[in-house]
PDB file of N, CA and C in Angstrom:
ATOM      1  N   MET A   1       0.818  -1.190   0.000  1.00 59.00           N
ATOM      2  CA  MET A   1       0.000   0.000   0.000  1.00 59.00           C
ATOM      3  C   MET A   1       0.870   1.266   0.000  1.00 59.00           C
ATOM      4  N   SER A   2       1.996   1.264   0.673  1.00 73.00           N
ATOM      5  CA  SER A   2       2.837   2.461   0.730  1.00 73.00           C
ATOM      6  C   SER A   2       3.428   2.783  -0.652  1.00 73.00           C
ATOM      7  N   LYS A   3       3.681   1.754  -1.452  1.00 74.00           N
ATOM      8  CA  LYS A   3       4.190   1.989  -2.805  1.00 74.00           C
ATOM      9  C   LYS A   3       3.124   2.695  -3.644  1.00 74.00           C
ATOM     10  N   ARG A   4       1.886   2.276  -3.479  1.00 76.00           N
ATOM     11  CA  ARG A   4       0.773   2.885  -4.207  1.00 76.00           C
ATOM     12  C   ARG A   4       0.592   4.333  -3.760  1.00 76.00           C
ATOM     13  N   LEU A   5       0.696   4.588  -2.483  1.00 71.00           N
ATOM     14  CA  LEU A   5       0.554   5.944  -1.944  1.00 71.00           C
ATOM     15  C   LEU A   5       1.676   6.836  -2.475  1.00 71.00           C
ATOM     16  N   SER A   6       2.874   6.282  -2.543  1.00 74.00           N
ATOM     17  CA  SER A   6       4.010   7.042  -3.074  1.00 74.00           C
ATOM     18  C   SER A   6       3.772   7.430  -4.531  1.00 74.00           C
ATOM     19  N   LEU A   7       3.237   6.507  -5.313  1.00 69.00           N
ATOM     20  CA  LEU A   7       2.951   6.806  -6.715  1.00 69.00           C
ATOM     21  C   LEU A   7       1.878   7.881  -6.840  1.00 69.00           C
ATOM     22  N   ILE A   8       0.867   7.826  -6.004  1.00 78.00           N
ATOM     23  CA  ILE A   8      -0.202   8.824  -6.036  1.00 78.00           C
ATOM     24  C   ILE A   8       0.348  10.198  -5.683  1.00 78.00           C
ATOM     25  N   VAL A   9       1.171  10.251  -4.651  1.00 72.00           N
ATOM     26  CA  VAL A   9       1.766  11.527  -4.230  1.00 72.00           C
ATOM     27  C   VAL A   9       2.682  12.063  -5.332  1.00 72.00           C
ATOM     28  N   ALA A  10       3.469  11.185  -5.921  1.00 72.00           N
ATOM     29  CA  ALA A  10       4.363  11.619  -7.002  1.00 72.00           C
ATOM     30  C   ALA A  10       3.558  12.112  -8.195  1.00 72.00           C
ATOM     31  N   GLY A  11       2.476  11.407  -8.527  1.00 70.00           N
ATOM     32  CA  GLY A  11       1.620  11.834  -9.635  1.00 70.00           C
ATOM     33  C   GLY A  11       0.980  13.176  -9.363  1.00 70.00           C
ATOM     34  N   ALA A  12       0.505  13.389  -8.129  1.00 68.00           N
ATOM     35  CA  ALA A  12      -0.099  14.670  -7.768  1.00 68.00           C
ATOM     36  C   ALA A  12       0.934  15.796  -7.848  1.00 68.00           C
ATOM     37  N   ALA A  13       2.151  15.513  -7.405  1.00 71.00           N
ATOM     38  CA  ALA A  13       3.213  16.528  -7.467  1.00 71.00           C
ATOM     39  C   ALA A  13       3.534  16.879  -8.912  1.00 71.00           C
ATOM     40  N   LEU A  14       3.537  15.862  -9.765  1.00 71.00           N
ATOM     41  CA  LEU A  14       3.802  16.093 -11.182  1.00 71.00           C
ATOM     42  C   LEU A  14       2.707  16.948 -11.811  1.00 71.00           C
ATOM     43  N   VAL A  15       1.462  16.642 -11.510  1.00 71.00           N
ATOM     44  CA  VAL A  15       0.342  17.427 -12.033  1.00 71.00           C
ATOM     45  C   VAL A  15       0.442  18.865 -11.546  1.00 71.00           C
ATOM     46  N   PHE A  16       0.786  19.045 -10.275  1.00 71.00           N
ATOM     47  CA  PHE A  16       0.923  20.395  -9.725  1.00 71.00           C
ATOM     48  C   PHE A  16       2.047  21.159 -10.430  1.00 71.00           C
ATOM     49  N   ALA A  17       3.172  20.488 -10.645  1.00 69.00           N
ATOM     50  CA  ALA A  17       4.314  21.137 -11.294  1.00 69.00           C
ATOM     51  C   ALA A  17       3.974  21.534 -12.731  1.00 69.00           C
ATOM     52  N   VAL A  18       3.309  20.649 -13.449  1.00 67.00           N
ATOM     53  CA  VAL A  18       2.937  20.945 -14.829  1.00 67.00           C
ATOM     54  C   VAL A  18       1.955  22.099 -14.884  1.00 67.00           C
ATOM     55  N   SER A  19       0.981  22.121 -13.957  1.00 66.00           N
ATOM     56  CA  SER A  19       0.011  23.216 -13.969  1.00 66.00           C
ATOM     57  C   SER A  19       0.673  24.535 -13.603  1.00 66.00           C
ATOM     58  N   ALA A  20       1.677  24.505 -12.722  1.00 65.00           N
ATOM     59  CA  ALA A  20       2.395  25.726 -12.356  1.00 65.00           C
ATOM     60  C   ALA A  20       3.179  26.266 -13.551  1.00 65.00           C
ATOM     61  N   VAL A  21       3.819  25.375 -14.304  1.00 61.00           N
ATOM     62  CA  VAL A  21       4.568  25.786 -15.496  1.00 61.00           C
ATOM     63  C   VAL A  21       3.608  26.332 -16.543  1.00 61.00           C
ATOM     64  N   HIS A  22       2.480  25.669 -16.717  1.00 59.00           N
ATOM     65  CA  HIS A  22       1.487  26.125 -17.683  1.00 59.00           C
ATOM     66  C   HIS A  22       0.948  27.501 -17.303  1.00 59.00           C
ATOM     67  N   ALA A  23       0.714  27.726 -16.026  1.00 58.00           N
ATOM     68  CA  ALA A  23       0.220  29.027 -15.567  1.00 58.00           C
ATOM     69  C   ALA A  23       1.251  30.108 -15.842  1.00 58.00           C
ATOM     70  N   ALA A  24       2.520  29.789 -15.673  1.00 57.00           N
ATOM     71  CA  ALA A  24       3.581  30.764 -15.942  1.00 57.00           C
ATOM     72  C   ALA A  24       3.647  31.074 -17.430  1.00 57.00           C
ATOM     73  N   ASP A  25       3.387  30.076 -18.280  1.00 56.00           N
ATOM     74  CA  ASP A  25       3.432  30.281 -19.729  1.00 56.00           C
ATOM     75  C   ASP A  25       2.271  31.128 -20.225  1.00 56.00           C
ATOM     76  N   THR A  26       1.140  31.058 -19.561  1.00 60.00           N
ATOM     77  CA  THR A  26      -0.042  31.746 -20.053  1.00 60.00           C
ATOM     78  C   THR A  26      -0.207  33.145 -19.476  1.00 60.00           C
ATOM     79  N   LYS A  27       0.750  33.608 -18.660  1.00 75.00           N
ATOM     80  CA  LYS A  27       0.619  34.965 -18.145  1.00 75.00           C
ATOM     81  C   LYS A  27       0.717  35.950 -19.307  1.00 75.00           C
ATOM     82  N   SER A  28       0.096  37.079 -19.147  1.00 85.00           N
ATOM     83  CA  SER A  28       0.049  38.027 -20.259  1.00 85.00           C
ATOM     84  C   SER A  28       1.433  38.596 -20.546  1.00 85.00           C
ATOM     85  N   LEU A  29       1.667  38.825 -21.815  1.00 81.00           N
ATOM     86  CA  LEU A  29       2.940  39.371 -22.259  1.00 81.00           C
ATOM     87  C   LEU A  29       2.874  40.893 -22.233  1.00 81.00           C
ATOM     88  N   THR A  30       4.018  41.519 -22.021  1.00 87.00           N
ATOM     89  CA  THR A  30       4.074  42.973 -22.122  1.00 87.00           C
ATOM     90  C   THR A  30       3.909  43.327 -23.598  1.00 87.00           C
ATOM     91  N   PRO A  31       3.558  44.559 -23.901  1.00 85.00           N
ATOM     92  CA  PRO A  31       3.416  44.936 -25.314  1.00 85.00           C
ATOM     93  C   PRO A  31       4.688  44.668 -26.136  1.00 85.00           C
ATOM     94  N   GLN A  32       5.863  44.923 -25.544  1.00 85.00           N
ATOM     95  CA  GLN A  32       7.118  44.690 -26.263  1.00 85.00           C
ATOM     96  C   GLN A  32       7.332  43.195 -26.500  1.00 85.00           C
ATOM     97  N   GLN A  33       7.023  42.375 -25.498  1.00 86.00           N
ATOM     98  CA  GLN A  33       7.169  40.935 -25.666  1.00 86.00           C
ATOM     99  C   GLN A  33       6.211  40.417 -26.736  1.00 86.00           C
ATOM    100  N   GLN A  34       5.002  40.952 -26.754  1.00 86.00           N
ATOM    101  CA  GLN A  34       4.026  40.536 -27.756  1.00 86.00           C
ATOM    102  C   GLN A  34       4.494  40.922 -29.148  1.00 86.00           C
ATOM    103  N   LYS A  35       5.059  42.133 -29.273  1.00 86.00           N
ATOM    104  CA  LYS A  35       5.561  42.596 -30.565  1.00 86.00           C
ATOM    105  C   LYS A  35       6.709  41.710 -31.037  1.00 86.00           C
ATOM    106  N   MET A  36       7.601  41.335 -30.103  1.00 84.00           N
ATOM    107  CA  MET A  36       8.719  40.469 -30.454  1.00 84.00           C
ATOM    108  C   MET A  36       8.211  39.104 -30.909  1.00 84.00           C
ATOM    109  N   SER A  37       7.208  38.599 -30.224  1.00 86.00           N
ATOM    110  CA  SER A  37       6.629  37.311 -30.590  1.00 86.00           C
ATOM    111  C   SER A  37       6.004  37.369 -31.981  1.00 86.00           C
ATOM    112  N   ASP A  38       5.265  38.434 -32.243  1.00 87.00           N
ATOM    113  CA  ASP A  38       4.619  38.600 -33.549  1.00 87.00           C
ATOM    114  C   ASP A  38       5.657  38.708 -34.669  1.00 87.00           C
ATOM    115  N   CYS A  39       6.724  39.469 -34.429  1.00 86.00           N
ATOM    116  CA  CYS A  39       7.768  39.638 -35.447  1.00 86.00           C
ATOM    117  C   CYS A  39       8.494  38.317 -35.703  1.00 86.00           C
ATOM    118  N   ALA A  40       8.714  37.536 -34.656  1.00 86.00           N
ATOM    119  CA  ALA A  40       9.364  36.239 -34.826  1.00 86.00           C
ATOM    120  C   ALA A  40       8.478  35.324 -35.666  1.00 86.00           C
ATOM    121  N   LYS A  41       7.169  35.369 -35.437  1.00 87.00           N
ATOM    122  CA  LYS A  41       6.251  34.535 -36.212  1.00 87.00           C
ATOM    123  C   LYS A  41       6.228  34.963 -37.673  1.00 87.00           C
ATOM    124  N   GLN A  42       6.287  36.284 -37.929  1.00 86.00           N
ATOM    125  CA  GLN A  42       6.271  36.782 -39.310  1.00 86.00           C
ATOM    126  C   GLN A  42       7.498  36.324 -40.085  1.00 86.00           C
ATOM    127  N   ASN A  43       8.608  36.144 -39.382  1.00 85.00           N
ATOM    128  CA  ASN A  43       9.861  35.792 -40.053  1.00 85.00           C
ATOM    129  C   ASN A  43      10.206  34.320 -39.910  1.00 85.00           C
ATOM    130  N   LYS A  44       9.216  33.515 -39.535  1.00 83.00           N
ATOM    131  CA  LYS A  44       9.428  32.082 -39.376  1.00 83.00           C
ATOM    132  C   LYS A  44       9.873  31.488 -40.712  1.00 83.00           C
ATOM    133  N   GLY A  45      10.855  30.638 -40.665  1.00 84.00           N
ATOM    134  CA  GLY A  45      11.358  29.992 -41.874  1.00 84.00           C
ATOM    135  C   GLY A  45      12.602  30.670 -42.432  1.00 84.00           C
ATOM    136  N   LYS A  46      12.826  31.906 -42.048  1.00 84.00           N
ATOM    137  CA  LYS A  46      14.042  32.587 -42.494  1.00 84.00           C
ATOM    138  C   LYS A  46      15.187  32.141 -41.605  1.00 84.00           C
ATOM    139  N   LYS A  47      16.395  32.271 -42.106  1.00 84.00           N
ATOM    140  CA  LYS A  47      17.555  31.841 -41.339  1.00 84.00           C
ATOM    141  C   LYS A  47      18.626  32.917 -41.354  1.00 84.00           C
ATOM    142  N   GLY A  48      19.447  32.921 -40.345  1.00 85.00           N
ATOM    143  CA  GLY A  48      20.622  33.782 -40.276  1.00 85.00           C
ATOM    144  C   GLY A  48      20.306  35.259 -40.381  1.00 85.00           C
ATOM    145  N   ASP A  49      21.057  35.935 -41.246  1.00 85.00           N
ATOM    146  CA  ASP A  49      20.924  37.374 -41.390  1.00 85.00           C
ATOM    147  C   ASP A  49      19.548  37.780 -41.914  1.00 85.00           C
ATOM    148  N   ASP A  50      18.937  36.955 -42.766  1.00 84.00           N
ATOM    149  CA  ASP A  50      17.597  37.271 -43.258  1.00 84.00           C
ATOM    150  C   ASP A  50      16.616  37.353 -42.092  1.00 84.00           C
ATOM    151  N   TYR A  51      16.719  36.400 -41.162  1.00 84.00           N
ATOM    152  CA  TYR A  51      15.834  36.384 -39.996  1.00 84.00           C
ATOM    153  C   TYR A  51      16.092  37.613 -39.118  1.00 84.00           C
ATOM    154  N   LYS A  52      17.372  37.851 -38.812  1.00 85.00           N
ATOM    155  CA  LYS A  52      17.730  38.982 -37.945  1.00 85.00           C
ATOM    156  C   LYS A  52      17.254  40.298 -38.542  1.00 85.00           C
ATOM    157  N   ASN A  53      17.500  40.487 -39.827  1.00 85.00           N
ATOM    158  CA  ASN A  53      17.107  41.737 -40.479  1.00 85.00           C
ATOM    159  C   ASN A  53      15.588  41.881 -40.539  1.00 85.00           C
ATOM    160  N   GLY A  54      14.895  40.773 -40.772  1.00 84.00           N
ATOM    161  CA  GLY A  54      13.434  40.814 -40.818  1.00 84.00           C
ATOM    162  C   GLY A  54      12.837  41.180 -39.468  1.00 84.00           C
ATOM    163  N   VAL A  55      13.348  40.575 -38.405  1.00 84.00           N
ATOM    164  CA  VAL A  55      12.850  40.878 -37.058  1.00 84.00           C
ATOM    165  C   VAL A  55      13.203  42.313 -36.689  1.00 84.00           C
ATOM    166  N   LYS A  56      14.410  42.725 -37.016  1.00 85.00           N
ATOM    167  CA  LYS A  56      14.852  44.094 -36.703  1.00 85.00           C
ATOM    168  C   LYS A  56      13.959  45.124 -37.398  1.00 85.00           C
ATOM    169  N   ALA A  57      13.668  44.875 -38.674  1.00 84.00           N
ATOM    170  CA  ALA A  57      12.811  45.792 -39.427  1.00 84.00           C
ATOM    171  C   ALA A  57      11.397  45.803 -38.838  1.00 84.00           C
ATOM    172  N   CYS A  58      10.906  44.638 -38.480  1.00 85.00           N
ATOM    173  CA  CYS A  58       9.565  44.537 -37.901  1.00 85.00           C
ATOM    174  C   CYS A  58       9.491  45.288 -36.577  1.00 85.00           C
ATOM    175  N   LEU A  59      10.484  45.093 -35.714  1.00 83.00           N
ATOM    176  CA  LEU A  59      10.474  45.743 -34.404  1.00 83.00           C
ATOM    177  C   LEU A  59      10.610  47.262 -34.511  1.00 83.00           C
ATOM    178  N   SER A  60      11.352  47.720 -35.503  1.00 83.00           N
ATOM    179  CA  SER A  60      11.534  49.162 -35.658  1.00 83.00           C
ATOM    180  C   SER A  60      10.363  49.805 -36.386  1.00 83.00           C
ATOM    181  N   GLY A  61       9.495  48.967 -36.958  1.00 79.00           N
ATOM    182  CA  GLY A  61       8.315  49.495 -37.640  1.00 79.00           C
ATOM    183  C   GLY A  61       8.576  49.889 -39.078  1.00 79.00           C
ATOM    184  N   THR A  62       9.766  49.611 -39.573  1.00 72.00           N
ATOM    185  CA  THR A  62      10.051  49.928 -40.969  1.00 72.00           C
ATOM    186  C   THR A  62       9.549  48.794 -41.840  1.00 72.00           C
ATOM    187  N   PRO A  63       9.176  49.076 -43.059  1.00 64.00           N
ATOM    188  CA  PRO A  63       8.740  47.998 -43.944  1.00 64.00           C
ATOM    189  C   PRO A  63       9.886  47.037 -44.215  1.00 64.00           C
ATOM    190  N   ALA A  64       9.561  45.856 -44.663  1.00 56.00           N
ATOM    191  CA  ALA A  64      10.574  44.842 -44.964  1.00 56.00           C
ATOM    192  C   ALA A  64      11.598  45.412 -45.936  1.00 56.00           C
ATOM    193  N   ALA A  65      12.806  44.982 -45.763  1.00 51.00           N
ATOM    194  CA  ALA A  65      13.896  45.485 -46.601  1.00 51.00           C
ATOM    195  C   ALA A  65      13.610  45.224 -48.069  1.00 51.00           C
ATOM    196  N   ALA A  66      13.937  46.209 -48.876  1.00 54.00           N
ATOM    197  CA  ALA A  66      13.751  46.075 -50.319  1.00 54.00           C
ATOM    198  C   ALA A  66      14.736  45.042 -50.846  1.00 54.00           C
ATOM    199  N   PRO A  67      14.396  44.414 -51.944  1.00 58.00           N
ATOM    200  CA  PRO A  67      15.334  43.447 -52.509  1.00 58.00           C
ATOM    201  C   PRO A  67      16.668  44.112 -52.818  1.00 58.00           C
ATOM    202  N   ALA A  68      17.706  43.340 -52.808  1.00 64.00           N
ATOM    203  CA  ALA A  68      19.037  43.873 -53.055  1.00 64.00           C
ATOM    204  C   ALA A  68      19.082  44.572 -54.410  1.00 64.00           C
ATOM    205  N   LYS A  69      19.880  45.637 -54.473  1.00 73.00           N
ATOM    206  CA  LYS A  69      20.028  46.406 -55.702  1.00 73.00           C
ATOM    207  C   LYS A  69      20.682  45.530 -56.759  1.00 73.00           C
ATOM    208  N   GLN A  70      20.218  45.678 -58.001  1.00 74.00           N
ATOM    209  CA  GLN A  70      20.770  44.886 -59.099  1.00 74.00           C
ATOM    210  C   GLN A  70      22.222  45.264 -59.342  1.00 74.00           C
ATOM    211  N   THR A  71      23.021  44.270 -59.652  1.00 83.00           N
ATOM    212  CA  THR A  71      24.399  44.548 -60.038  1.00 83.00           C
ATOM    213  C   THR A  71      24.395  45.079 -61.463  1.00 83.00           C
ATOM    214  N   GLN A  72      25.500  45.638 -61.885  1.00 85.00           N
ATOM    215  CA  GLN A  72      25.613  46.182 -63.236  1.00 85.00           C
ATOM    216  C   GLN A  72      25.393  45.072 -64.270  1.00 85.00           C
ATOM    217  N   GLN A  73      25.909  43.896 -63.966  1.00 87.00           N
ATOM    218  CA  GLN A  73      25.765  42.776 -64.896  1.00 87.00           C
ATOM    219  C   GLN A  73      24.288  42.369 -65.009  1.00 87.00           C
ATOM    220  N   GLU A  74      23.583  42.352 -63.891  1.00 87.00           N
ATOM    221  CA  GLU A  74      22.164  41.997 -63.912  1.00 87.00           C
ATOM    222  C   GLU A  74      21.346  43.045 -64.671  1.00 87.00           C
ATOM    223  N   LYS A  75      21.704  44.330 -64.467  1.00 87.00           N
ATOM    224  CA  LYS A  75      21.019  45.407 -65.199  1.00 87.00           C
ATOM    225  C   LYS A  75      21.233  45.240 -66.703  1.00 87.00           C
ATOM    226  N   MET A  76      22.481  44.965 -67.085  1.00 89.00           N
ATOM    227  CA  MET A  76      22.822  44.816 -68.502  1.00 89.00           C
ATOM    228  C   MET A  76      22.008  43.687 -69.119  1.00 89.00           C
ATOM    229  N   LYS A  77      21.925  42.569 -68.404  1.00 90.00           N
ATOM    230  CA  LYS A  77      21.181  41.425 -68.909  1.00 90.00           C
ATOM    231  C   LYS A  77      19.704  41.773 -69.069  1.00 90.00           C
ATOM    232  N   SER A  78      19.136  42.419 -68.066  1.00 89.00           N
ATOM    233  CA  SER A  78      17.731  42.796 -68.097  1.00 89.00           C
ATOM    234  C   SER A  78      17.448  43.798 -69.224  1.00 89.00           C
ATOM    235  N   CYS A  79      18.308  44.776 -69.367  1.00 91.00           N
ATOM    236  CA  CYS A  79      18.124  45.779 -70.421  1.00 91.00           C
ATOM    237  C   CYS A  79      18.260  45.148 -71.808  1.00 91.00           C
ATOM    238  N   ASN A  80      19.192  44.215 -71.957  1.00 92.00           N
ATOM    239  CA  ASN A  80      19.343  43.510 -73.235  1.00 92.00           C
ATOM    240  C   ASN A  80      18.077  42.747 -73.592  1.00 92.00           C
ATOM    241  N   VAL A  81      17.491  42.090 -72.623  1.00 91.00           N
ATOM    242  CA  VAL A  81      16.260  41.338 -72.867  1.00 91.00           C
ATOM    243  C   VAL A  81      15.145  42.292 -73.300  1.00 91.00           C
ATOM    244  N   ASP A  82      15.041  43.436 -72.604  1.00 91.00           N
ATOM    245  CA  ASP A  82      14.005  44.414 -72.948  1.00 91.00           C
ATOM    246  C   ASP A  82      14.224  44.992 -74.352  1.00 91.00           C
ATOM    247  N   ALA A  83      15.479  45.301 -74.675  1.00 91.00           N
ATOM    248  CA  ALA A  83      15.788  45.858 -76.001  1.00 91.00           C
ATOM    249  C   ALA A  83      15.476  44.846 -77.095  1.00 91.00           C
ATOM    250  N   LYS A  84      15.786  43.586 -76.836  1.00 92.00           N
ATOM    251  CA  LYS A  84      15.504  42.540 -77.825  1.00 92.00           C
ATOM    252  C   LYS A  84      13.994  42.374 -78.001  1.00 92.00           C
ATOM    253  N   ALA A  85      13.257  42.444 -76.892  1.00 92.00           N
ATOM    254  CA  ALA A  85      11.797  42.300 -76.964  1.00 92.00           C
ATOM    255  C   ALA A  85      11.176  43.436 -77.773  1.00 92.00           C
ATOM    256  N   LYS A  86      11.815  44.612 -77.740  1.00 92.00           N
ATOM    257  CA  LYS A  86      11.300  45.764 -78.486  1.00 92.00           C
ATOM    258  C   LYS A  86      11.877  45.829 -79.899  1.00 92.00           C
ATOM    259  N   SER A  87      12.707  44.858 -80.242  1.00 92.00           N
ATOM    260  CA  SER A  87      13.340  44.794 -81.574  1.00 92.00           C
ATOM    261  C   SER A  87      14.078  46.081 -81.916  1.00 92.00           C
ATOM    262  N   LEU A  88      14.834  46.603 -80.968  1.00 92.00           N
ATOM    263  CA  LEU A  88      15.584  47.840 -81.189  1.00 92.00           C
ATOM    264  C   LEU A  88      16.940  47.530 -81.819  1.00 92.00           C
ATOM    265  N   SER A  89      17.420  48.486 -82.603  1.00 92.00           N
ATOM    266  CA  SER A  89      18.748  48.348 -83.195  1.00 92.00           C
ATOM    267  C   SER A  89      19.316  49.736 -83.451  1.00 92.00           C
ATOM    268  N   GLY A  90      20.611  49.777 -83.666  1.00 94.00           N
ATOM    269  CA  GLY A  90      21.282  51.033 -83.996  1.00 94.00           C
ATOM    270  C   GLY A  90      21.223  52.049 -82.865  1.00 94.00           C
ATOM    271  N   ASP A  91      21.005  53.334 -83.282  1.00 95.00           N
ATOM    272  CA  ASP A  91      20.988  54.432 -82.314  1.00 95.00           C
ATOM    273  C   ASP A  91      19.844  54.292 -81.307  1.00 95.00           C
ATOM    274  N   ALA A  92      18.711  53.778 -81.753  1.00 93.00           N
ATOM    275  CA  ALA A  92      17.573  53.612 -80.844  1.00 93.00           C
ATOM    276  C   ALA A  92      17.942  52.632 -79.725  1.00 93.00           C
ATOM    277  N   ARG A  93      18.667  51.567 -80.086  1.00 93.00           N
ATOM    278  CA  ARG A  93      19.083  50.592 -79.072  1.00 93.00           C
ATOM    279  C   ARG A  93      20.097  51.214 -78.110  1.00 93.00           C
ATOM    280  N   LYS A  94      21.067  51.966 -78.677  1.00 93.00           N
ATOM    281  CA  LYS A  94      22.070  52.615 -77.829  1.00 93.00           C
ATOM    282  C   LYS A  94      21.416  53.551 -76.824  1.00 93.00           C
ATOM    283  N   LYS A  95      20.469  54.360 -77.286  1.00 93.00           N
ATOM    284  CA  LYS A  95      19.781  55.303 -76.397  1.00 93.00           C
ATOM    285  C   LYS A  95      18.979  54.547 -75.347  1.00 93.00           C
ATOM    286  N   PHE A  96      18.262  53.505 -75.795  1.00 92.00           N
ATOM    287  CA  PHE A  96      17.468  52.720 -74.846  1.00 92.00           C
ATOM    288  C   PHE A  96      18.368  52.092 -73.782  1.00 92.00           C
ATOM    289  N   MET A  97      19.481  51.484 -74.210  1.00 91.00           N
ATOM    290  CA  MET A  97      20.386  50.832 -73.275  1.00 91.00           C
ATOM    291  C   MET A  97      20.976  51.832 -72.286  1.00 91.00           C
ATOM    292  N   SER A  98      21.339  52.987 -72.767  1.00 91.00           N
ATOM    293  CA  SER A  98      21.894  54.021 -71.901  1.00 91.00           C
ATOM    294  C   SER A  98      20.889  54.446 -70.840  1.00 91.00           C
ATOM    295  N   ASP A  99      19.669  54.727 -71.284  1.00 91.00           N
ATOM    296  CA  ASP A  99      18.614  55.127 -70.331  1.00 91.00           C
ATOM    297  C   ASP A  99      18.294  53.994 -69.363  1.00 91.00           C
ATOM    298  N   CYS A 100      18.219  52.791 -69.887  1.00 89.00           N
ATOM    299  CA  CYS A 100      17.873  51.636 -69.055  1.00 89.00           C
ATOM    300  C   CYS A 100      18.939  51.399 -67.982  1.00 89.00           C
ATOM    301  N   LEU A 101      20.195  51.487 -68.345  1.00 87.00           N
ATOM    302  CA  LEU A 101      21.266  51.252 -67.386  1.00 87.00           C
ATOM    303  C   LEU A 101      21.363  52.364 -66.344  1.00 87.00           C
ATOM    304  N   LYS A 102      20.957  53.559 -66.715  1.00 87.00           N
ATOM    305  CA  LYS A 102      20.935  54.670 -65.760  1.00 87.00           C
ATOM    306  C   LYS A 102      19.734  54.577 -64.831  1.00 87.00           C
ATOM    307  N   GLY A 103      18.772  53.755 -65.216  1.00 80.00           N
ATOM    308  CA  GLY A 103      17.559  53.633 -64.423  1.00 80.00           C
ATOM    309  C   GLY A 103      16.496  54.611 -64.837  1.00 80.00           C
ATOM    310  N   SER A 104      16.679  55.267 -65.968  1.00 63.00           N
ATOM    311  CA  SER A 104      15.677  56.196 -66.489  1.00 63.00           C
ATOM    312  C   SER A 104      14.540  55.415 -67.124  1.00 63.00           C
ATOM    313  N   PRO A 105      13.326  55.953 -67.043  1.00 56.00           N
ATOM    314  CA  PRO A 105      12.188  55.255 -67.656  1.00 56.00           C
ATOM    315  C   PRO A 105      12.251  55.260 -69.169  1.00 56.00           C
TER     316      PRO A 105
END
């Protein structure tokens, strides 16, 4: 009988401990803690610097970081594709490429 009583007492202690931990988890968060939690959820799945930058931007209230600026090589490739799609040649192509690489409309 004492072994059974020991198990009951141990089980009751375990239930009490779990309920105490659960009560601590469900206490209300401060506004800053809630904001941090929300920002972490928004950036779930990101890793490393992407995660850090996403959370930092969220906490500061700035919009998500813009995509990285195109390199000169990427701009050249994109402008070439656009010029080819417009069937440009000669001076018209040169002017288009110049404006496109400068970022002019």
